[in-house]
PDB file of C-alpha atoms in Angstrom:
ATOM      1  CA  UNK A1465      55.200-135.011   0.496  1.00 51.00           C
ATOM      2  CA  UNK A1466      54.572-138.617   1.089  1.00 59.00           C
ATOM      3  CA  UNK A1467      56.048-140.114  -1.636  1.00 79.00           C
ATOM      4  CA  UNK A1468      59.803-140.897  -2.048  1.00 85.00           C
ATOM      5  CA  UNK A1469      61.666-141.967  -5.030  1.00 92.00           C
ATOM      6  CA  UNK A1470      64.458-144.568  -4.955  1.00 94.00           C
ATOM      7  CA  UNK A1471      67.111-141.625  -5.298  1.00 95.00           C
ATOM      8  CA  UNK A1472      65.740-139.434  -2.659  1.00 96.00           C
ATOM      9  CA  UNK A1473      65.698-142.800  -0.663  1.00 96.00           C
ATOM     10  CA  UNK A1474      69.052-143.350  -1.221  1.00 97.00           C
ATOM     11  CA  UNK A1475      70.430-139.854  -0.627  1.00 98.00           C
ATOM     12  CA  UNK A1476      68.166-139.390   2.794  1.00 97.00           C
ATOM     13  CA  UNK A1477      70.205-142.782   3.870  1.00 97.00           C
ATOM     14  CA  UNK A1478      73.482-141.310   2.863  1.00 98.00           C
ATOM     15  CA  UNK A1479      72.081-138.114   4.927  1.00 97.00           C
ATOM     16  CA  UNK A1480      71.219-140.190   7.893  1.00 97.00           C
ATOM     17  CA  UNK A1481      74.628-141.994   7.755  1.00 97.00           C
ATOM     18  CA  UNK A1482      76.328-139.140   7.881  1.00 97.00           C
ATOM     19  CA  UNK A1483      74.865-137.401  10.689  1.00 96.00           C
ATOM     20  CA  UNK A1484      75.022-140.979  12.540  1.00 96.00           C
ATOM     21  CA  UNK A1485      78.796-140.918  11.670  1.00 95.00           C
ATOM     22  CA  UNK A1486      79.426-137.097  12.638  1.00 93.00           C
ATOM     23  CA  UNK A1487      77.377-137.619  16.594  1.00 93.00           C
ATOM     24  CA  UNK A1488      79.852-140.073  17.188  1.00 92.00           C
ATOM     25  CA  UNK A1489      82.868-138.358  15.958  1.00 90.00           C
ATOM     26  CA  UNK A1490      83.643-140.485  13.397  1.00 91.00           C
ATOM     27  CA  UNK A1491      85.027-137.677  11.868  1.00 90.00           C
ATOM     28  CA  UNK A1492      86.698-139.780   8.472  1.00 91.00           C
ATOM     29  CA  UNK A1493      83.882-141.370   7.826  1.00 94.00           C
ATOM     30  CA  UNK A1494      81.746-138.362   7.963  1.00 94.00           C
ATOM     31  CA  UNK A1495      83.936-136.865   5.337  1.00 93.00           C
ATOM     32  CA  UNK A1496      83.533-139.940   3.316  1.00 96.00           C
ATOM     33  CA  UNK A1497      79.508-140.053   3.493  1.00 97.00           C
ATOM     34  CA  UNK A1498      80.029-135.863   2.799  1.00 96.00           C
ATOM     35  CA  UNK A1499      81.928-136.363  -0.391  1.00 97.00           C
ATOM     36  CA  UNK A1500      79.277-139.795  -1.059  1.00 98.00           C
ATOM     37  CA  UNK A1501      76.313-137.478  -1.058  1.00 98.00           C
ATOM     38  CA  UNK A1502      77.867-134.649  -3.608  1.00 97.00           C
ATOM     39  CA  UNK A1503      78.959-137.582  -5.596  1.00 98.00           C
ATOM     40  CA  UNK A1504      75.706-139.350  -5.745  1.00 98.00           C
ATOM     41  CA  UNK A1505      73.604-136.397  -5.804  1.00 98.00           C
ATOM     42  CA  UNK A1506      75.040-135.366  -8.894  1.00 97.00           C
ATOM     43  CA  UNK A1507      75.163-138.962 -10.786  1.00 97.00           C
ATOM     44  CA  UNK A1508      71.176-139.303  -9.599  1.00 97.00           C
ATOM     45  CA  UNK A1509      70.545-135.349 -11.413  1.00 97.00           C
ATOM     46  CA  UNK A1510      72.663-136.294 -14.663  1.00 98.00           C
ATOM     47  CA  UNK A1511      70.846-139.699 -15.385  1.00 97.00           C
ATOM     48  CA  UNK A1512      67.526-137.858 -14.561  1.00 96.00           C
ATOM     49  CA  UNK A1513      66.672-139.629 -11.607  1.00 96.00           C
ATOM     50  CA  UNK A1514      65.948-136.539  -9.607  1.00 96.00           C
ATOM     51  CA  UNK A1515      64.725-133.249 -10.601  1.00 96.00           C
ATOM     52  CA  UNK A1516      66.514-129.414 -10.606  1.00 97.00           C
ATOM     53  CA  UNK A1517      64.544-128.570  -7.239  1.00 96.00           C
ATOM     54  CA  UNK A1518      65.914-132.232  -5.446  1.00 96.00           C
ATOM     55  CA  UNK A1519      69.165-131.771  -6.689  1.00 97.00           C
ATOM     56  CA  UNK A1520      69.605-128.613  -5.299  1.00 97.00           C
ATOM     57  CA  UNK A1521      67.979-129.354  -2.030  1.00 96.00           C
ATOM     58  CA  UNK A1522      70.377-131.921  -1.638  1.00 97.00           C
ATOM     59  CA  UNK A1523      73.132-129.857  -2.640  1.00 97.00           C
ATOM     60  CA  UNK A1524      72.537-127.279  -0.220  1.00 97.00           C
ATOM     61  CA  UNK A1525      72.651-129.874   2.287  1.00 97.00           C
ATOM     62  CA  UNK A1526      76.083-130.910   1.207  1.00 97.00           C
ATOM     63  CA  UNK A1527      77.077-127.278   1.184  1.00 97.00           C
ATOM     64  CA  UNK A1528      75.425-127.216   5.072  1.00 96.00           C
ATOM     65  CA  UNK A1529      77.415-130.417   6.057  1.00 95.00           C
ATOM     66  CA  UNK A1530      80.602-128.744   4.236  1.00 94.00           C
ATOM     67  CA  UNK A1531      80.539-125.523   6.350  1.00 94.00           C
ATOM     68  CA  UNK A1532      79.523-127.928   9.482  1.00 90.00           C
ATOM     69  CA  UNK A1533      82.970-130.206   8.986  1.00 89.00           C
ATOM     70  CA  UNK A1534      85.627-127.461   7.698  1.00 87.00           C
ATOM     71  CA  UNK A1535      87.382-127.482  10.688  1.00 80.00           C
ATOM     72  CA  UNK A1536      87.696-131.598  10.912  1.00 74.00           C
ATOM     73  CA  UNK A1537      90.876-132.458  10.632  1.00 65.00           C
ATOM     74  CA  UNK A1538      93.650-134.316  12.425  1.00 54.00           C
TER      75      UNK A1538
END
């Protein structure tokens, strides 16, 4: 698929940010983008900006990052 909405946009960034944040062992920040993208991901699905199948593609990436992360802590 080609086209992008704004929300998918936005969550893909939050993605991207995320990963960026967890190569360099940023590990709070990671956490923060990791809650960001649940949080967003779920305000984009309840104001209809993204349909059932996005939202839980994205969720199941939060759920991947979540497993990723569980043992970042200081």
């Amino acid at each position: 698929m080609f086209f992008r909405s704004k929300a998918q946009k936005e969550l893909d960034g939050i993605i991207s940010e995320l990963k960026n944040f967890l190569s360099n062992n940023y590990k709070d920040q990671a956490h923060l983008q990791r809650k960001l993208l649940a949080q967003r991901c779920t305000e984009l699905f309840s104001q209809n900006k993204l349909k059932k199948e996005q939202y839980d593609l994205y969720m199941r990436e939060y759920e991947k990052f979540t497993q990723v992360m569980k043992d970042y802590h200081h």
